[in-house]
Coordinates of C-alpha atoms and ligand atoms in Angstrom, one line a residue:
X135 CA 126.3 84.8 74.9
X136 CA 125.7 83.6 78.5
X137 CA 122.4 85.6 79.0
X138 CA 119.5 84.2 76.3
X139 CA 117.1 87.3 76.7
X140 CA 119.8 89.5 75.1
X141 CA 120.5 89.0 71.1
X142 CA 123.5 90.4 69.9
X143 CA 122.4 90.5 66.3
X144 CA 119.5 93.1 67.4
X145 CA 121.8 95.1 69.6
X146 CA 123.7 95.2 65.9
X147 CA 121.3 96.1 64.0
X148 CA 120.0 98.6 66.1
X149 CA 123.6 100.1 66.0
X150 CA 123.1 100.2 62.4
X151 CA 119.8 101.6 62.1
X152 CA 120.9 104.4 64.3
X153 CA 124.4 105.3 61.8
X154 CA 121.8 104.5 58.9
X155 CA 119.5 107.8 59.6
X156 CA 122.5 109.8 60.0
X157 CA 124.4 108.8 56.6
X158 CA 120.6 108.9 55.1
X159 CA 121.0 105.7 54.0
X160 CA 118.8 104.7 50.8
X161 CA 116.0 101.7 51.8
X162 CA 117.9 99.1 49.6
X163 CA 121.5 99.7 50.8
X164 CA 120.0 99.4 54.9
X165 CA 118.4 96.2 53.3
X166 CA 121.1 94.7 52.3
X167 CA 123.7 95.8 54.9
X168 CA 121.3 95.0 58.0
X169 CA 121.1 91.6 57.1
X170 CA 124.3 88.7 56.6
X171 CA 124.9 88.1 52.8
X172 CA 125.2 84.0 53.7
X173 CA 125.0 82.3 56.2
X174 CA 125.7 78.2 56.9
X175 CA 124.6 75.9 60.0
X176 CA 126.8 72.2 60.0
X177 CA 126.5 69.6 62.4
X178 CA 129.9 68.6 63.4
X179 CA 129.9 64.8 63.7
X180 CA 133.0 63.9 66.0
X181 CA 133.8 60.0 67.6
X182 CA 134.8 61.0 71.2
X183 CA 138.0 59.9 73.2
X184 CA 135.2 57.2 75.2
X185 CA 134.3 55.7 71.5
X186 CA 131.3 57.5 71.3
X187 CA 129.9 59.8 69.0
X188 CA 128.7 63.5 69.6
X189 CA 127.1 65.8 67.1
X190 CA 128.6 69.4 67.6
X191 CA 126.6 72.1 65.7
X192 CA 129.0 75.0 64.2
X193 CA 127.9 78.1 62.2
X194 CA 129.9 80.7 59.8
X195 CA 128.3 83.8 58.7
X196 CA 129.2 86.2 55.6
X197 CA 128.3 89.5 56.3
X198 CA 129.7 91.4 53.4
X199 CA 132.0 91.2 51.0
X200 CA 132.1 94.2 49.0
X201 CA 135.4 95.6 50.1
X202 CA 137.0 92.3 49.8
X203 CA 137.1 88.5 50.8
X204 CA 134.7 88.2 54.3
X205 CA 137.2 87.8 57.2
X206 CA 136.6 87.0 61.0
X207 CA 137.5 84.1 63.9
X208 CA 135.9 81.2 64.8
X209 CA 134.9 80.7 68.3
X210 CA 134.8 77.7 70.4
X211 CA 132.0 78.5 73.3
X212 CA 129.3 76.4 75.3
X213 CA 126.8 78.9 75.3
X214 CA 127.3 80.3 71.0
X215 CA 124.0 81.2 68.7
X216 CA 123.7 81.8 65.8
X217 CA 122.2 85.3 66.5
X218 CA 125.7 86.4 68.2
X219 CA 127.6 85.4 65.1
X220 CA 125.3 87.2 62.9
X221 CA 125.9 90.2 64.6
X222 CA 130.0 89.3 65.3
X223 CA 129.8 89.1 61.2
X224 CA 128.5 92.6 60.8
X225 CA 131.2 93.7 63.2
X226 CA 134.2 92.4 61.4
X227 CA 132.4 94.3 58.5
X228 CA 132.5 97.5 60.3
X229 CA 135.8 97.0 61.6
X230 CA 137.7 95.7 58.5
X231 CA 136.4 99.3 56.4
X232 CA 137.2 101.4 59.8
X233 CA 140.8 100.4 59.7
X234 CA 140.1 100.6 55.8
X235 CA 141.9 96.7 55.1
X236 CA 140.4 95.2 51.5
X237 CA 138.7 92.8 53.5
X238 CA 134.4 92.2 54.0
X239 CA 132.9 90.7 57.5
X240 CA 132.9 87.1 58.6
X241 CA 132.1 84.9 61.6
X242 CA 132.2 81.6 62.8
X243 CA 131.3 79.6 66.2
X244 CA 130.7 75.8 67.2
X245 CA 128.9 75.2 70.2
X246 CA 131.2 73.1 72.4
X247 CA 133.2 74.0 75.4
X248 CA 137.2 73.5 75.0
X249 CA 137.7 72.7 78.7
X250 CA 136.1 69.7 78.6
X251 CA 137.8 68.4 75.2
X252 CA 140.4 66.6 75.0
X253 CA 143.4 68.2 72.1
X254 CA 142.2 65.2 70.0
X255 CA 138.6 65.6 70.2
X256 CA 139.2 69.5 69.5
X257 CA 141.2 68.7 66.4
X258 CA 138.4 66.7 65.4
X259 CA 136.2 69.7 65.5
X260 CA 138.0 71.7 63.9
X261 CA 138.6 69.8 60.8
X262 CA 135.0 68.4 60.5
X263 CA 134.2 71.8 60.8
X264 CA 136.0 72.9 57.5
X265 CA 134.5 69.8 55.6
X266 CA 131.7 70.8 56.2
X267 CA 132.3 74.6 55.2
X268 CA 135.4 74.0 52.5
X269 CA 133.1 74.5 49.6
X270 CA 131.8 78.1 50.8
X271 CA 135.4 79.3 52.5
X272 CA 138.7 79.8 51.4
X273 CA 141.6 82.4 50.4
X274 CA 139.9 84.7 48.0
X275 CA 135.8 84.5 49.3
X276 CA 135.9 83.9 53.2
X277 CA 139.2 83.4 55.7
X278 CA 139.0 82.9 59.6
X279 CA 141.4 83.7 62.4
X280 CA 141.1 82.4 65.8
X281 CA 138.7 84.1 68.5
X282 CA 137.2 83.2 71.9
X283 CA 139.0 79.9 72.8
X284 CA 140.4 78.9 69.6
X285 CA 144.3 79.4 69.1
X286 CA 147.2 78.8 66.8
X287 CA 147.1 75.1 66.6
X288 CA 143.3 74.9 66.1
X289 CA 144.2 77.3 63.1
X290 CA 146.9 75.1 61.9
X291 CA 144.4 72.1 61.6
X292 CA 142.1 73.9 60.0
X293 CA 144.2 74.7 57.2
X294 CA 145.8 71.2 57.1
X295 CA 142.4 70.1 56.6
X296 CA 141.5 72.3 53.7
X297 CA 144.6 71.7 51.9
X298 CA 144.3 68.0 52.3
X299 CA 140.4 68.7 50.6
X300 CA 142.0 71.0 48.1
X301 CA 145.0 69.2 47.3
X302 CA 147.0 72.2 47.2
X303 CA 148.5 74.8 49.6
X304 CA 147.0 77.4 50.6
X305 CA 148.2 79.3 53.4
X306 CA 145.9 82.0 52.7
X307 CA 143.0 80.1 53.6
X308 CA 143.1 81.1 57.3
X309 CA 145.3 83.3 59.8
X310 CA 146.9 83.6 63.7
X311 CA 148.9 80.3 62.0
X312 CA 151.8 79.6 64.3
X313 CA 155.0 81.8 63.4
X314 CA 157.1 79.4 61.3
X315 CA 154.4 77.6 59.6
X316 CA 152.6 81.2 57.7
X317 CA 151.9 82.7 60.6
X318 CA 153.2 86.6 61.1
X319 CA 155.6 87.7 63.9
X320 CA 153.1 89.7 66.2
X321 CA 149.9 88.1 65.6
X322 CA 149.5 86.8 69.1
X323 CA 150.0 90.4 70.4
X324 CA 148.2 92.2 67.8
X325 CA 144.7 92.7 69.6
X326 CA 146.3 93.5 72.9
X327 CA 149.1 96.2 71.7
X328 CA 146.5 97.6 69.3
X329 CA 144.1 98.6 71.9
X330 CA 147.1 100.2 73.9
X331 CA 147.8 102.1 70.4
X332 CA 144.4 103.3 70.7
X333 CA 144.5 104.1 74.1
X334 CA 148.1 105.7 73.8
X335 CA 146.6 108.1 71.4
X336 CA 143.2 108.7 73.4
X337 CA 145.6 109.7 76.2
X338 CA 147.8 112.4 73.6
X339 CA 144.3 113.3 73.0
X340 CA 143.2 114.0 76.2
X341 CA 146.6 115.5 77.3
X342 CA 147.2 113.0 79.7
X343 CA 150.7 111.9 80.3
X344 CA 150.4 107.7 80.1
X345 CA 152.8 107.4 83.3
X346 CA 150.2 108.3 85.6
X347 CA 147.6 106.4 84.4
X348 CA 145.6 102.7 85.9
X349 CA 144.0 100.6 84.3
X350 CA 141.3 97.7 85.6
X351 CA 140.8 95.3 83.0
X352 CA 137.8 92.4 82.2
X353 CA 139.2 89.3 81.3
X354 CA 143.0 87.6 81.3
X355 CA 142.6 86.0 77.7
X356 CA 145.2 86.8 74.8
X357 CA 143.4 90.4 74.7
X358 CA 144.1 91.2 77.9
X359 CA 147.7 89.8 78.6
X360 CA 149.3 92.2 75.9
X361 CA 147.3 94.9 76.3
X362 CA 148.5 94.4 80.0
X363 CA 152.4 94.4 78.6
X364 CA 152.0 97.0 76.3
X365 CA 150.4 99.5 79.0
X366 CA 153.3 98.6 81.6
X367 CA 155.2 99.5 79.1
X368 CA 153.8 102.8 78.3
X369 CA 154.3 103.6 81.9
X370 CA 150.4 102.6 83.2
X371 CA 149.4 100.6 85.7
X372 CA 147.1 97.5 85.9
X373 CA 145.6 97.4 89.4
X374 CA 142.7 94.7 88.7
X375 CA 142.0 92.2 86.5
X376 CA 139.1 90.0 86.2
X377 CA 138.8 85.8 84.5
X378 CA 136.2 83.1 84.2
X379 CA 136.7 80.3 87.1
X380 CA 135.6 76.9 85.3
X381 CA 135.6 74.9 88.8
X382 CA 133.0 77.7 89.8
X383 CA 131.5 78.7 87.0
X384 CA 131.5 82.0 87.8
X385 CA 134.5 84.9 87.4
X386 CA 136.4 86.9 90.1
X387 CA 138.3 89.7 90.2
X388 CA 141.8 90.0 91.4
X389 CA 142.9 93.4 92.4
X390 CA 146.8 94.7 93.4
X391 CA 146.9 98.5 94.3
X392 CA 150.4 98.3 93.6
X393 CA 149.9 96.8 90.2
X394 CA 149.3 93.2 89.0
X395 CA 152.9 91.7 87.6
X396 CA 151.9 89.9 84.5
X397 CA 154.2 87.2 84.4
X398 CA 152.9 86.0 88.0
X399 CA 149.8 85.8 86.9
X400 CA 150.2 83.9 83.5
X401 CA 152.2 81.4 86.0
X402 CA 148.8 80.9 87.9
X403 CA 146.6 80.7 84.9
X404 CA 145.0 78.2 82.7
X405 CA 145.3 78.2 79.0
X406 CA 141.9 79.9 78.7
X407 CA 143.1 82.6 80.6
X408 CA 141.4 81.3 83.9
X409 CA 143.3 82.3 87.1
X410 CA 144.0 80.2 89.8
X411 CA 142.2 82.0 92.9
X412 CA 144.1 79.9 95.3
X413 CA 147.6 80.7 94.4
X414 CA 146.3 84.3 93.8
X415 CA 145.4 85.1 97.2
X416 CA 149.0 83.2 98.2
X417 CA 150.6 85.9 96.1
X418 CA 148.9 89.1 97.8
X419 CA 145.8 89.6 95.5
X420 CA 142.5 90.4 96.5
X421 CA 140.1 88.1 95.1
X422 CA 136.7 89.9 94.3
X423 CA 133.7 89.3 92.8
X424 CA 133.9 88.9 89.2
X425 CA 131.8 92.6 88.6
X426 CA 134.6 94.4 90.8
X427 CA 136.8 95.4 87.8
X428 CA 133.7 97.5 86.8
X429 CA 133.9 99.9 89.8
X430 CA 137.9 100.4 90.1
X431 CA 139.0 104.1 90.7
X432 CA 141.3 103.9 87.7
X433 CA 141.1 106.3 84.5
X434 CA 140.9 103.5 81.9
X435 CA 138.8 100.7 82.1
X436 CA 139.3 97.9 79.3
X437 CA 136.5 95.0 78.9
X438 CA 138.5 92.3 77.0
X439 CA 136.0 89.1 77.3
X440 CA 132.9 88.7 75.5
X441 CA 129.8 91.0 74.7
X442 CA 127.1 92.0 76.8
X443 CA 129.0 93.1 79.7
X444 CA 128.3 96.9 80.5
X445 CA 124.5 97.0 80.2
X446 CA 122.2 99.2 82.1
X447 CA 122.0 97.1 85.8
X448 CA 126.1 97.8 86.3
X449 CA 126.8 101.2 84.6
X450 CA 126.4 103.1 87.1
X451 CA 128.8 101.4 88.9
X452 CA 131.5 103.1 86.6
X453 CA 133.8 105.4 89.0
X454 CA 134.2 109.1 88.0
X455 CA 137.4 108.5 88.1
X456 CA 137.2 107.2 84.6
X457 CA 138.1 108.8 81.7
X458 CA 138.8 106.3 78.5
X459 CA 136.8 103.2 77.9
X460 CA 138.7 101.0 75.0
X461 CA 136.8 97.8 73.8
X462 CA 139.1 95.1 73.9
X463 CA 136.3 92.4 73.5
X464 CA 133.7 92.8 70.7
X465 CA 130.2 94.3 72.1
X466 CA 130.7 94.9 75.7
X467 CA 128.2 97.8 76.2
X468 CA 124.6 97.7 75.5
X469 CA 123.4 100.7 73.5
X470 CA 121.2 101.5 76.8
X471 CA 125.1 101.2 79.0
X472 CA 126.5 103.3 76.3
X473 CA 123.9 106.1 76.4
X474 CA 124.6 106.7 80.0
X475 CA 128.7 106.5 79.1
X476 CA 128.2 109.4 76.2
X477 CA 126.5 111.2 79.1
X478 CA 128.7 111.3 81.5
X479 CA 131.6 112.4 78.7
X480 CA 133.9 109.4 79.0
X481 CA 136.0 109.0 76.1
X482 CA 135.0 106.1 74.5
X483 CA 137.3 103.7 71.5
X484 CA 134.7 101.6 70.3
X485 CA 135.2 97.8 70.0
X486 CA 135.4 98.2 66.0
X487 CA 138.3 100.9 66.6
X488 CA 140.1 99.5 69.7
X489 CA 140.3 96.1 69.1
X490 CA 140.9 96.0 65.2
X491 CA 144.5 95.1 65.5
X492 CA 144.0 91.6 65.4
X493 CA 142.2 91.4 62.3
X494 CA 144.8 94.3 60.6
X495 CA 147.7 92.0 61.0
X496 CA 145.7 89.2 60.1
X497 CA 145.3 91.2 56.5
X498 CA 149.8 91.6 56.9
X499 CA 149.7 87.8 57.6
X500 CA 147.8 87.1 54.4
X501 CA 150.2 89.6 52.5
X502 CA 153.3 87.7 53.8
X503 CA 151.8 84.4 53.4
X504 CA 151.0 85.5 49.7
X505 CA 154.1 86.9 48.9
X506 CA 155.9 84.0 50.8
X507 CA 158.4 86.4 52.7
X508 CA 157.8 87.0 56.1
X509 CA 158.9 90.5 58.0
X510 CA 160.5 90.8 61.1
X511 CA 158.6 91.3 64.3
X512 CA 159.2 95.7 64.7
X513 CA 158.3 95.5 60.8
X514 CA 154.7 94.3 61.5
X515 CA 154.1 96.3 65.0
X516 CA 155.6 99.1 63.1
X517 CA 152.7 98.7 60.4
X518 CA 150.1 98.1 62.9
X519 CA 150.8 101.4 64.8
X520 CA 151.0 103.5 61.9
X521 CA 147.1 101.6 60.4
X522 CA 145.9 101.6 64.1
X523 CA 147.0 105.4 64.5
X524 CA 145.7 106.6 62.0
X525 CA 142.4 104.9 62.0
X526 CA 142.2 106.6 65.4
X527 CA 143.0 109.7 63.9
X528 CA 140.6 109.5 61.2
X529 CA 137.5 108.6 64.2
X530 CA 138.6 111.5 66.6
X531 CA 138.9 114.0 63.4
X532 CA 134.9 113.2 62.5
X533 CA 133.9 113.2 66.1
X534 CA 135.6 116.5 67.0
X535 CA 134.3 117.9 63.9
X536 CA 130.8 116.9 63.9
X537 CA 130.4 116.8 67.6
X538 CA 130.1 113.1 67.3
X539 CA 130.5 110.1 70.2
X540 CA 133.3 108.2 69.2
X541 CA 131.4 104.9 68.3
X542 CA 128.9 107.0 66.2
X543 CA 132.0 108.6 64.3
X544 CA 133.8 104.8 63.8
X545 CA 130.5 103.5 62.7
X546 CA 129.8 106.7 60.2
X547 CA 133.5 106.2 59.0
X548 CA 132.9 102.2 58.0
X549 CA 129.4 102.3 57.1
X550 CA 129.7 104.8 54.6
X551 CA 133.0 102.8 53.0
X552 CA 130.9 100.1 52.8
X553 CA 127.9 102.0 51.7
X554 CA 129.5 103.3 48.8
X555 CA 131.9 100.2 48.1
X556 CA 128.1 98.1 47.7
X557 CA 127.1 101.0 45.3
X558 CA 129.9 100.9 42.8
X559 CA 129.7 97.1 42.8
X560 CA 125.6 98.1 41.7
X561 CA 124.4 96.2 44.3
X562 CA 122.1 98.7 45.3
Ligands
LIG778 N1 138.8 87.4 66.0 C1 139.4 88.7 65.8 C2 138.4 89.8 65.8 O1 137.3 89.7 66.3 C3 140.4 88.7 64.6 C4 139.7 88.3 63.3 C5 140.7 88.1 62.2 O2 141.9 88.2 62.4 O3 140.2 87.8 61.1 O4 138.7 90.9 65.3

């Protein structure tokens, strides 16, 4: 998102092409499954706190919808395109049919930056932004979730906003609703403890016991904060983690040997996940450039921020020590990164894999919001392991027997489902 000579939706569609050759893949299905079914731009008109008026510009993409209604976040970000959303679509495609949920590929973005809105001026955005999109969205065709700096309450005004349009309620419409108003018990968690599933069973995999493992992660966003308390709890370690410094516009890195204590840190750290690097060093962290997470002598390493952030200029910096990479964030690694990662036989859980937790108990928060009974917390986590586990299983089966990389055998895995699901329908 941040760097304009690299387009996420190419990066995307090369990943595609690549699964495409292997499946054989017939001309019209590549056709139709390398490109987004629909896609919408809207200008967001929005009077600002001052009295002024700013025009905000806001996207949402359909990828596909074969295996069900299209289903993905909305972010909030400065630096969005639509080229990244195109290509964030196709991956909620890939990763709704990996975890096999009845749910297609969506994606959303307005181009704004949160830190420099006031709550009112956000809420604005957020319901102009569903004006302008509540004829093409809703429960049964298209239903968002929050992403990149968009949270419960921006959900929760969403909806308000397309029920008010409606005149009905629909909790369906959208999920990661706050708990008590049709949102599910574990949502908040649900990225974070799934990619710690995923890891958990990379390390049975790899015959590793999980209490002598460390972890350096990217990021201090929801991702990474329960992926950080589900580890701990495992037995790992975190010794670095890494955020995005607003007043600098740059990130650090903040590195403990002895581990980083989670509740500390959350003391010390915005609502965006930013850290406070002043009160960090005052607790005993090292403050390090924002790249040092990358080249930790730890055995997992977890990017959990944005795309583009293993590429080919800072792979090599990867430590030996590394065995497991597990996507947290959606496209961390450039194709060209992720070459050199296959190489050097690191176990990789792809983003599609690792981080499809969120978007699986979104799907349980649609069924309880549906069925107007909610489960308890253990009830959903229970559910997520079991769909995360064996989702993983599934993967590192088809790898293991067709000598695949892991990403290949994920992306073999949900292309095909969707492959054939666009067939039956006689789409192509
Ligand atoms: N934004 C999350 C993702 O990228 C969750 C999407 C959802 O729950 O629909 O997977």
């Amino acid at each position: 998102m941040a760097d304009r000579s690299y387009n996420a939706f190419e990066m995307a569609q090369s990943q595609f092409d690549k699964v495409a050759d292997q499946l054989d893949l017939d001309e019209a299905t590549r056709d139709l499954l390398r490109y987004n079914a629909r896609e919408y731009h809207v200008s967001i008109p929005v009077r600002m706190d001052d009295g002024s008026f700013k025009v905000f510009r806001g996207y949402r993409v359909q990828h596909n919808d074969s295996r069900g209604p299209a289903k993905g976040g909305i972010r909030f970000h400065p630096m969005e395109t639509i080229d990244t959303v195109r290509a964030l679509a196709m991956w909620m495609t890939w990763k709704t049919a990996v975890v096999d949920i009845p749910l297609g590929g969506g994606k959303g973005g307005v181009i704004c930056d949160p830190h420099n809105l006031s709550m009112r001026e956000q809420e604005q955005i957020c319901r102009g932004w569903v004006r302008q999109l509540s004829r093409d969205m809703g429960p049964v065709n298209d239903i968002p979730a929050p992403d990149v700096m968009t949270n419960a309450q921006h959900m929760l005004w969403m909806l308000d906003e397309f029920e008010t349009l409606r005149g009905e309620r629909l909790p369906g419409f959208i999920t990661g609703k706050p708990v008590g108003m049709g949102g599910s018990l574990g949502r908040t968690e649900a990225t974070g403890y799934g990619v710690i599933f995923t890891v958990r069973e990379a390390l049975k995999a790899l015959d590793i016991p999980p209490a002598k493992t460390t972890a350096s992660i990217q990021g201090f966003g929801n991702v990474a904060q329960y992926a950080i308390e589900l580890f701990n709890r495992i037995g790992g370690k975190t010794i670095c983690v890494s955020s995005w410094d607003q007043k600098d516009q740059t990130s650090y890195s903040f590195k403990k040997s002895s581990g980083v204590d989670l509740d500390e840190l959350r003391g010390i750290t915005d609502r965006f996940g930013g850290i406070d690097k002043d009160k960090a060093k005052g607790l005993g962290y090292e403050v390090l450039p924002g790249e040092a997470w990358i080249e930790q002598k730890v055995d997992i390493l977890i990017p959990a921020a944005l795309e583009h952030q293993i590429t080919k200029e800072n792979v090599s910096k990867i430590n030996d020590s590394v065995k497991i990479i597990a996507e947290g964030a959606n496209g961390p690694t450039t194709p060209e990164a992720d070459e050199v990662i296959s190489k050097r036989g690191i176990f990789m859980i792809p983003d599609l894999l690792a981080n499809a937790g969120g978007v699986t108990c979104s799907y349980f928060e649609q069924v309880q919001s549906n069925m107007n009974y909610f489960w308890d917390k253990d009830e959903v986590l229970g559910k997520l392991d079991s769909k995360m586990t064996s989702a993983f299983n599934a993967v590192s089966e088809l790898a293991e027997k067709r000598k695949l990389y892991m990403r290949d055998a994920a992306y073999v895995i949900a292309i095909g489902r969707v492959a054939q699901a666009s067939k039956d329908r006689g789409w192509v």
